[in-house]
PDB file of C-alpha atoms in Angstrom:
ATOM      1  CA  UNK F   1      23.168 -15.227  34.131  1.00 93.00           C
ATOM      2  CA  UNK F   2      24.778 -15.178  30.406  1.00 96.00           C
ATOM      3  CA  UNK F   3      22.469 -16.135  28.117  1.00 97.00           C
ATOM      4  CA  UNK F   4      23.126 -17.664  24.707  1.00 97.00           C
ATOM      5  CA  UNK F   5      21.198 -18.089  21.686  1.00 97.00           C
ATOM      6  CA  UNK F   6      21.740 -20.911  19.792  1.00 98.00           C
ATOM      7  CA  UNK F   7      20.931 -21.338  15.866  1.00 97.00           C
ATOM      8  CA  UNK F   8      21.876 -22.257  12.581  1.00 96.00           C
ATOM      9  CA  UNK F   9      20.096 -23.008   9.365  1.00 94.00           C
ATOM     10  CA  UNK F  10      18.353 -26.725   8.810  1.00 94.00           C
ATOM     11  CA  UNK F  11      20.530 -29.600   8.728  1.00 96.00           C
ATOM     12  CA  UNK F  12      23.523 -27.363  10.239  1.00 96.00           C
ATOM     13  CA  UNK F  13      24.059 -30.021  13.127  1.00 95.00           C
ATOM     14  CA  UNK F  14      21.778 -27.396  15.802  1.00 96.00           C
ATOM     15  CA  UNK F  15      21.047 -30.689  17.952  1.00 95.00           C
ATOM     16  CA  UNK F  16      24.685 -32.020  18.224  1.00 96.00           C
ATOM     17  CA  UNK F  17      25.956 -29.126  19.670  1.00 98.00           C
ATOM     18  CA  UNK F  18      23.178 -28.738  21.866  1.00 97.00           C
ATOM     19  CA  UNK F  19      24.126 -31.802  23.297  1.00 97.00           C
ATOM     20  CA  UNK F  20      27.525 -30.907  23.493  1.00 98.00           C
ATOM     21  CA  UNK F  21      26.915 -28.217  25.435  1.00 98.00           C
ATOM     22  CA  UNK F  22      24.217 -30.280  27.894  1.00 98.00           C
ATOM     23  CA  UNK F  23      26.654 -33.231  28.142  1.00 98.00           C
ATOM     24  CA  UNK F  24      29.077 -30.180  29.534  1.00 98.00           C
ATOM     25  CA  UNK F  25      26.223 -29.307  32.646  1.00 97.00           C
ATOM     26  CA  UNK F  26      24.590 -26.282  30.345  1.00 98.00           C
ATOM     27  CA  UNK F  27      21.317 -25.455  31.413  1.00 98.00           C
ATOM     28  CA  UNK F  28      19.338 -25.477  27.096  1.00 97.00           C
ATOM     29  CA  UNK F  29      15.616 -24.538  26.605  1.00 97.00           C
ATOM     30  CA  UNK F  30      14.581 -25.424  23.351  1.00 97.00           C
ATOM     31  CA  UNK F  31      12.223 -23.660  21.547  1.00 95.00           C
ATOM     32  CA  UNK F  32      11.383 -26.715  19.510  1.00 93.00           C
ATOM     33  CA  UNK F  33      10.383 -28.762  22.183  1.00 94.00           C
ATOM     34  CA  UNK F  34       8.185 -25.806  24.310  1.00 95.00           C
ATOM     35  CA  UNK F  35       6.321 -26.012  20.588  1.00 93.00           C
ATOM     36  CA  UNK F  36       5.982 -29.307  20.662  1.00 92.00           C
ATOM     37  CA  UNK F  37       4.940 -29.309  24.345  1.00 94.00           C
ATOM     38  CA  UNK F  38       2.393 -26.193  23.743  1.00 94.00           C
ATOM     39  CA  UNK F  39       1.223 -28.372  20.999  1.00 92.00           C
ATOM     40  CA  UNK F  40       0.492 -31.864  22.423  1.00 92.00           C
ATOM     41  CA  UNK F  41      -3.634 -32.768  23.419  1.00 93.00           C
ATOM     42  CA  UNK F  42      -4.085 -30.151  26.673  1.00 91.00           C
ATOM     43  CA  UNK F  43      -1.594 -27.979  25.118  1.00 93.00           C
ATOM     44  CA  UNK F  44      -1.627 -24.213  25.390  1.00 94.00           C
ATOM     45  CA  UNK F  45      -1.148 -23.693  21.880  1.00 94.00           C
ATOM     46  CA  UNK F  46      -3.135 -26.035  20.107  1.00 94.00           C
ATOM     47  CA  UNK F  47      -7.055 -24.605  20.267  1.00 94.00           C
ATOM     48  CA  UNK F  48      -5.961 -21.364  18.610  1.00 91.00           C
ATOM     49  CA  UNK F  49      -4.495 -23.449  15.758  1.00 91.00           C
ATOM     50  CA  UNK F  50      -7.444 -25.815  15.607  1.00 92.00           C
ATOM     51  CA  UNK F  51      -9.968 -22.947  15.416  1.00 90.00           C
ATOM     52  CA  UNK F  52      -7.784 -21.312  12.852  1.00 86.00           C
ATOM     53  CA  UNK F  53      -6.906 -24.267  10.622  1.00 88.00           C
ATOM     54  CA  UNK F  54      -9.654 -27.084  11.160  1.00 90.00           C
ATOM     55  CA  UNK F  55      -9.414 -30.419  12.785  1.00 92.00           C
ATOM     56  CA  UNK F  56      -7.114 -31.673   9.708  1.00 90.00           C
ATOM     57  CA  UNK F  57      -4.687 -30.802  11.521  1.00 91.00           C
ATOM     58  CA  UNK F  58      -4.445 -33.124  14.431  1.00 93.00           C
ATOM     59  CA  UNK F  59      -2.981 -37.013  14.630  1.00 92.00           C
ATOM     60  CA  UNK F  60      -4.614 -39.880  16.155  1.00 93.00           C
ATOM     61  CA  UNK F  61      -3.440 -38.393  19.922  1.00 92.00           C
ATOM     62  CA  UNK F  62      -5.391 -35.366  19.845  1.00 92.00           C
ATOM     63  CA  UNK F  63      -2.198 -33.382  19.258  1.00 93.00           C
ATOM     64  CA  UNK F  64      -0.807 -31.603  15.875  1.00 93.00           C
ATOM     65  CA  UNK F  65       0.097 -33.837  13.623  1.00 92.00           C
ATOM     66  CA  UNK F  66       3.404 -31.800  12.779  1.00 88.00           C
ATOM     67  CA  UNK F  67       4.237 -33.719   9.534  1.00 85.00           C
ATOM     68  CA  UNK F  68       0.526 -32.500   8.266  1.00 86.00           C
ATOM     69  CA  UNK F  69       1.262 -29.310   8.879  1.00 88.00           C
ATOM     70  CA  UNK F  70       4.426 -28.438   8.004  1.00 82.00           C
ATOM     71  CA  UNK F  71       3.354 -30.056   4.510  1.00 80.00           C
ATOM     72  CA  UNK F  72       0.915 -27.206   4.518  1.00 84.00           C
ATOM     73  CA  UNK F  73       3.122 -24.746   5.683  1.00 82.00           C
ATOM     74  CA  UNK F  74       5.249 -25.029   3.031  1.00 77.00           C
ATOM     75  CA  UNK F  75       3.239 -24.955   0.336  1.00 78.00           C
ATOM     76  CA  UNK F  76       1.582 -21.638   1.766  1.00 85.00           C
ATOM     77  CA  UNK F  77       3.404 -18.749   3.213  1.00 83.00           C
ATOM     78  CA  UNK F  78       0.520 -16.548   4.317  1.00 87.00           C
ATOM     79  CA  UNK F  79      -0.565 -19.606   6.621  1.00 87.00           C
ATOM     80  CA  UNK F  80       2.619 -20.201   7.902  1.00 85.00           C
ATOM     81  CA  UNK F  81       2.337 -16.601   9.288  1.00 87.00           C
ATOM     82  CA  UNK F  82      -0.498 -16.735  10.441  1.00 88.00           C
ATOM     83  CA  UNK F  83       0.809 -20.123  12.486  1.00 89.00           C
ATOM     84  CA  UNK F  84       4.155 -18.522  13.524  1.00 88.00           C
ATOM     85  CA  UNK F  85       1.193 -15.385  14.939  1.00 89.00           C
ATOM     86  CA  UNK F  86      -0.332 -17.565  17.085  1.00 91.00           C
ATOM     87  CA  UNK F  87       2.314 -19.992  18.294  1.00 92.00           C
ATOM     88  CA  UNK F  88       5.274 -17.830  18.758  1.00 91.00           C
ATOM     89  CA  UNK F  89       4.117 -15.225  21.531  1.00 92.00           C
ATOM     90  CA  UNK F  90       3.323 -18.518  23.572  1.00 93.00           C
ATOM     91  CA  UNK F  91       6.848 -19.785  22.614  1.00 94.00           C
ATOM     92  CA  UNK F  92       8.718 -16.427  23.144  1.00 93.00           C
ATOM     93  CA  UNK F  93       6.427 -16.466  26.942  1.00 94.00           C
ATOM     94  CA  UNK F  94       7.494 -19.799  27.673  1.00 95.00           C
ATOM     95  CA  UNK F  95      11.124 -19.613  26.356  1.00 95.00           C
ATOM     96  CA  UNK F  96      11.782 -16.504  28.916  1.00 95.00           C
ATOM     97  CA  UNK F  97      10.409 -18.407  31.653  1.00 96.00           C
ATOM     98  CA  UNK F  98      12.504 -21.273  31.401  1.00 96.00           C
ATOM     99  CA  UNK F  99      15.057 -19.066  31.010  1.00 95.00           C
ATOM    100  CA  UNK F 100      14.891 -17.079  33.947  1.00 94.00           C
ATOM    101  CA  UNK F 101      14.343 -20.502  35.946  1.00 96.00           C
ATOM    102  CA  UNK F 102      17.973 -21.772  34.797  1.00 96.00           C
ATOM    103  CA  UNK F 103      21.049 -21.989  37.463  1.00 96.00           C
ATOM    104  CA  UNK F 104      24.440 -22.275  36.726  1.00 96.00           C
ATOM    105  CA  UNK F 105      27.244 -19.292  34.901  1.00 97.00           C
ATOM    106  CA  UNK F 106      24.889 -19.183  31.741  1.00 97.00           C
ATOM    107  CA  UNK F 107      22.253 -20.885  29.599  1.00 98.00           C
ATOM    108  CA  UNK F 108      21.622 -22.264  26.400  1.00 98.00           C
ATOM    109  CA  UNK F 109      18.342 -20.763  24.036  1.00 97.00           C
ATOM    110  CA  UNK F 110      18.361 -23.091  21.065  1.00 97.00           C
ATOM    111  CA  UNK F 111      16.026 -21.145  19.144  1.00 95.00           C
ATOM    112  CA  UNK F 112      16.163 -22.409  14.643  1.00 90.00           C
ATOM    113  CA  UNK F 113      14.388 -19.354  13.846  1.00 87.00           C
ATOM    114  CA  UNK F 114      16.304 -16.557  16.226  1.00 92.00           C
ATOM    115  CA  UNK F 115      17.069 -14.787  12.453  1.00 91.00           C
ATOM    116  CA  UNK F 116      13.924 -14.298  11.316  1.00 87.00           C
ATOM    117  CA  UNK F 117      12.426 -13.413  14.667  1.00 85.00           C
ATOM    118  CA  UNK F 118      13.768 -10.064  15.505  1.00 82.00           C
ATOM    119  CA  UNK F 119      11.879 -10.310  19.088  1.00 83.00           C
ATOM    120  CA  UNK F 120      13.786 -13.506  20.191  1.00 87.00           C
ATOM    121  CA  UNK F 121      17.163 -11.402  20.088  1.00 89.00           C
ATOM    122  CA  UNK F 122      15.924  -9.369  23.339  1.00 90.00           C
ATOM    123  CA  UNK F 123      15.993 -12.381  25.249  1.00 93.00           C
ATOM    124  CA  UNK F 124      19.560 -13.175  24.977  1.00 96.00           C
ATOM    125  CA  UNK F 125      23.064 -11.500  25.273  1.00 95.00           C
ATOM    126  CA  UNK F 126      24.288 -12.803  22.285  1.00 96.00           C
ATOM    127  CA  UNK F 127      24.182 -15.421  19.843  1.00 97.00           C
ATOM    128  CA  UNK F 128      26.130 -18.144  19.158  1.00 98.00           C
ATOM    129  CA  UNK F 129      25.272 -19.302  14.853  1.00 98.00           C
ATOM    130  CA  UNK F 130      25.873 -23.393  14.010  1.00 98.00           C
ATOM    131  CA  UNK F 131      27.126 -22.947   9.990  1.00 98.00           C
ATOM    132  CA  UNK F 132      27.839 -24.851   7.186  1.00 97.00           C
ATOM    133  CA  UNK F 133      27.565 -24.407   3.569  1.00 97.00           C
ATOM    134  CA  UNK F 134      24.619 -24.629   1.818  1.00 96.00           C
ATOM    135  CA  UNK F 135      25.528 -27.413  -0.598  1.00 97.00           C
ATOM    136  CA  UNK F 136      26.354 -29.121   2.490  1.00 97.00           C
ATOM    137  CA  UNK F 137      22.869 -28.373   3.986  1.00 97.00           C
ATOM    138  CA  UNK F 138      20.774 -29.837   0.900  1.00 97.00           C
ATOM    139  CA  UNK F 139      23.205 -33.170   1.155  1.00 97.00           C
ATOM    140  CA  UNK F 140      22.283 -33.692   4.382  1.00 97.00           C
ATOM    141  CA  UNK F 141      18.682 -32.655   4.299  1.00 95.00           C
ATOM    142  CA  UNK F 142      18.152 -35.675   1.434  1.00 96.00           C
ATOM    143  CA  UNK F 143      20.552 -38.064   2.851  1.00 96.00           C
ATOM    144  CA  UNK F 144      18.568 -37.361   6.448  1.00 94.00           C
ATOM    145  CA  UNK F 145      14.593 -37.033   5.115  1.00 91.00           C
ATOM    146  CA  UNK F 146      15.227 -38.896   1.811  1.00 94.00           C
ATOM    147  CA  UNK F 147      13.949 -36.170  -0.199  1.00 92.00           C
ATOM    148  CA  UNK F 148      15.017 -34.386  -3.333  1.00 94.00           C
ATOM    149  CA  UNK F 149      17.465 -31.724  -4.323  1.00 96.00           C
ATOM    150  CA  UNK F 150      14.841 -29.781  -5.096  1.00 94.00           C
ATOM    151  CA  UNK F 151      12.561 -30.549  -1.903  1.00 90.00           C
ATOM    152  CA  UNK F 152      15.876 -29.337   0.294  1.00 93.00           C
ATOM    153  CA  UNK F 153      16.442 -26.426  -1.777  1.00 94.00           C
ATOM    154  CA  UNK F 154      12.517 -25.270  -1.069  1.00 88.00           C
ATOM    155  CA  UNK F 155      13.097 -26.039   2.115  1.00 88.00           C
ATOM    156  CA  UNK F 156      15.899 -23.982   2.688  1.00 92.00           C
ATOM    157  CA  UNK F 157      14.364 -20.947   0.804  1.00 90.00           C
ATOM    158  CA  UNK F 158      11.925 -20.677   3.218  1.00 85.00           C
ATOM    159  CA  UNK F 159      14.455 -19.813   5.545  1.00 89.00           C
ATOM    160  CA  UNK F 160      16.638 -17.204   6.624  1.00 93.00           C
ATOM    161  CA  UNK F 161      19.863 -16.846   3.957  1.00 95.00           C
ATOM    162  CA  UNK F 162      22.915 -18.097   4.982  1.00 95.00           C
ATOM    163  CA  UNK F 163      24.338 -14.472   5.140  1.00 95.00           C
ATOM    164  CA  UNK F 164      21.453 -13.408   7.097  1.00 96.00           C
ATOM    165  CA  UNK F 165      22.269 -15.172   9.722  1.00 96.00           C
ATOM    166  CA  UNK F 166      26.415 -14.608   9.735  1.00 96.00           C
ATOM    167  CA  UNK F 167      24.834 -10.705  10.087  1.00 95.00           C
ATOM    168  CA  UNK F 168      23.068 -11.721  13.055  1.00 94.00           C
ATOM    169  CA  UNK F 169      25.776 -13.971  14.881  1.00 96.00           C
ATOM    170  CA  UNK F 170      28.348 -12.803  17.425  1.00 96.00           C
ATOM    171  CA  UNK F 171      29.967 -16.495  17.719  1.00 98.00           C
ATOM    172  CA  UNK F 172      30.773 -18.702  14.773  1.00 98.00           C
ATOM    173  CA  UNK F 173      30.616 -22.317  14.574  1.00 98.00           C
ATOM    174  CA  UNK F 174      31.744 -24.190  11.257  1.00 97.00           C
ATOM    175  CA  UNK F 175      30.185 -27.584  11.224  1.00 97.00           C
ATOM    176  CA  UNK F 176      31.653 -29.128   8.442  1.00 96.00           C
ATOM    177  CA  UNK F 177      33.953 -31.887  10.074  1.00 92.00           C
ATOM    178  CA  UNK F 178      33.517 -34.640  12.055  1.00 93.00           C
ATOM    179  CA  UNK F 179      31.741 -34.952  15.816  1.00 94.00           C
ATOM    180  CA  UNK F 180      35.586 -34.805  17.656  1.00 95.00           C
ATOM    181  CA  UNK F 181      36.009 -31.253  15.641  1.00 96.00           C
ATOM    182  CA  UNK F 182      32.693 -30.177  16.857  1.00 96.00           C
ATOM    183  CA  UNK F 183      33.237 -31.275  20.371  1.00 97.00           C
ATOM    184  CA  UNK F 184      36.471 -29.270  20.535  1.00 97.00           C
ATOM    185  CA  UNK F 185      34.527 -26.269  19.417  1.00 97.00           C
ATOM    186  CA  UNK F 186      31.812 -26.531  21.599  1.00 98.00           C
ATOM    187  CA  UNK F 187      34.483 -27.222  24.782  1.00 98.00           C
ATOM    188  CA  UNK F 188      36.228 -23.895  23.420  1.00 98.00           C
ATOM    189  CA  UNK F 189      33.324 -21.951  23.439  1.00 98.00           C
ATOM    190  CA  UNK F 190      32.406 -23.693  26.874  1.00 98.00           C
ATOM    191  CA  UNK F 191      34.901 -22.051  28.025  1.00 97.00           C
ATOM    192  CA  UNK F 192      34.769 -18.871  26.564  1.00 97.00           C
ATOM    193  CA  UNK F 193      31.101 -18.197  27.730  1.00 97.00           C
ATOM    194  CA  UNK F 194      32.380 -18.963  31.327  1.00 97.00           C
ATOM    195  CA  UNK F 195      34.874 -16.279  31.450  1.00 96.00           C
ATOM    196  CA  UNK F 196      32.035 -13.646  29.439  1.00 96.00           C
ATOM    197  CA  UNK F 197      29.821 -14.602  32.512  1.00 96.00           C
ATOM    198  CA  UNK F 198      32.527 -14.351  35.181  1.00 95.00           C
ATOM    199  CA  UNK F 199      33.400 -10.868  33.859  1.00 93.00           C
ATOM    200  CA  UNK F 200      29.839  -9.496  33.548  1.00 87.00           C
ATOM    201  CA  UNK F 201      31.111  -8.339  29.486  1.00 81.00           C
ATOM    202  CA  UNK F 202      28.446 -10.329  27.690  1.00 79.00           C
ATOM    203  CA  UNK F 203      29.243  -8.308  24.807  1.00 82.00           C
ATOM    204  CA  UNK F 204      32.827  -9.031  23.752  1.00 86.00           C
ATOM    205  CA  UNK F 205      34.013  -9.939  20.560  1.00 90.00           C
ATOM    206  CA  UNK F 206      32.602 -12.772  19.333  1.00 93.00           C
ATOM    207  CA  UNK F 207      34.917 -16.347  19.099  1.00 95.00           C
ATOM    208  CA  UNK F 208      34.647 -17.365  15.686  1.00 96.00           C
ATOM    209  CA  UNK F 209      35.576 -21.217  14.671  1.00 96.00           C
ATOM    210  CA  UNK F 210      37.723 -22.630  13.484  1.00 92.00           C
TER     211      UNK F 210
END
């Protein structure tokens, strides 16, 4: 089976087209919900956090409290590595699994952080990059979160660049229209990733759109 990794910076529009693509019959694993599922009370995940960072950093449920955290994160790179230590060989485990498990002529990863996580790129055949400007990333992150310029901009400097991840991408996606323009993209790449799985050439030249 082809497999495809999906990403894209924050506020790109990574969910719509992951939709897309599902609304099309596309098997998608997310990596953001296997962390939220490795996360939740009983999850896999969560004692190795809670031994590392305290009790602070569960809700009411028993589970992470993911707002708390990410506040934290943030505001403290060393701990966010030592999160992304414990959380993402769980992630990476589970993400193959699901993977593997999928029917049909190819499958969706949607992985945000495929960029800065060199090991995710084994996992797939190639990988498909949601982009849009920056400027248009920071107006969306406020409009979306209600937060400042200068909240989005942090944000988005804790990130992979922009450029990093064009480096990285075999397929383009500009998301910088409206939901028809998208839809017609993801169709055309629907339709492209069937043919690279019917001809066993996962590694053609990439489709770049528009």
């Amino acid at each position: 089976m082809l497999k495809v990794g999906l990403t894209g910076g924050i506020a790109s529009g990574k969910s719509q087209v992951e939709r897309e693509f599902a609304a099309l019959g596309v098997p998608v694993v997310d990596a953001d919900a296997l962390s939220r599922e490795l996360t939740t009370p009983g999850g896999a995940g969560l004692p190795g956090l809670v031994q590392a960072l305290g009790q602070g950093i569960l809700g009411p449920d028993g589970g992470l409290h993911r707002a708390r955290l990410r506040e934290r994160l943030f505001a403290d790179p060393e701990l966010r590595l030592r999160v992304e230590r414990l959380l993402h060989p769980l992630i990476l485990k589970h993400l193959k699994e699901r993977l593997e498990a999928s029917h049909g002529p190819y499958a969706l990863a949607a992985i945000p952080l495929l960029t800065e996580v060199p090991a995710v790129r084994v996992l797939v055949d190639r990988v498909l990059l949601v982009d849009c400007s920056e400027a248009l990333q920071v107006t969306r992150l406020m409009s979306r979160d209600g937060i400042s310029e200068a909240a989005a901009r942090s944000i988005l400097a804790s990130q992979a660049t922009r450029a990093e991840r064009l480096r990285a991408a075999d397929d383009i996606l500009l998301n910088e229209g409206d939901v028809g323009l998208l839809r017609e993209y993801v169709a055309r790449l629907h339709g492209f990733y069937l043919e690279l799985a019917a001809s066993g050439a996962p590694r053609r030249p990439g489709l770049r759109l528009p």
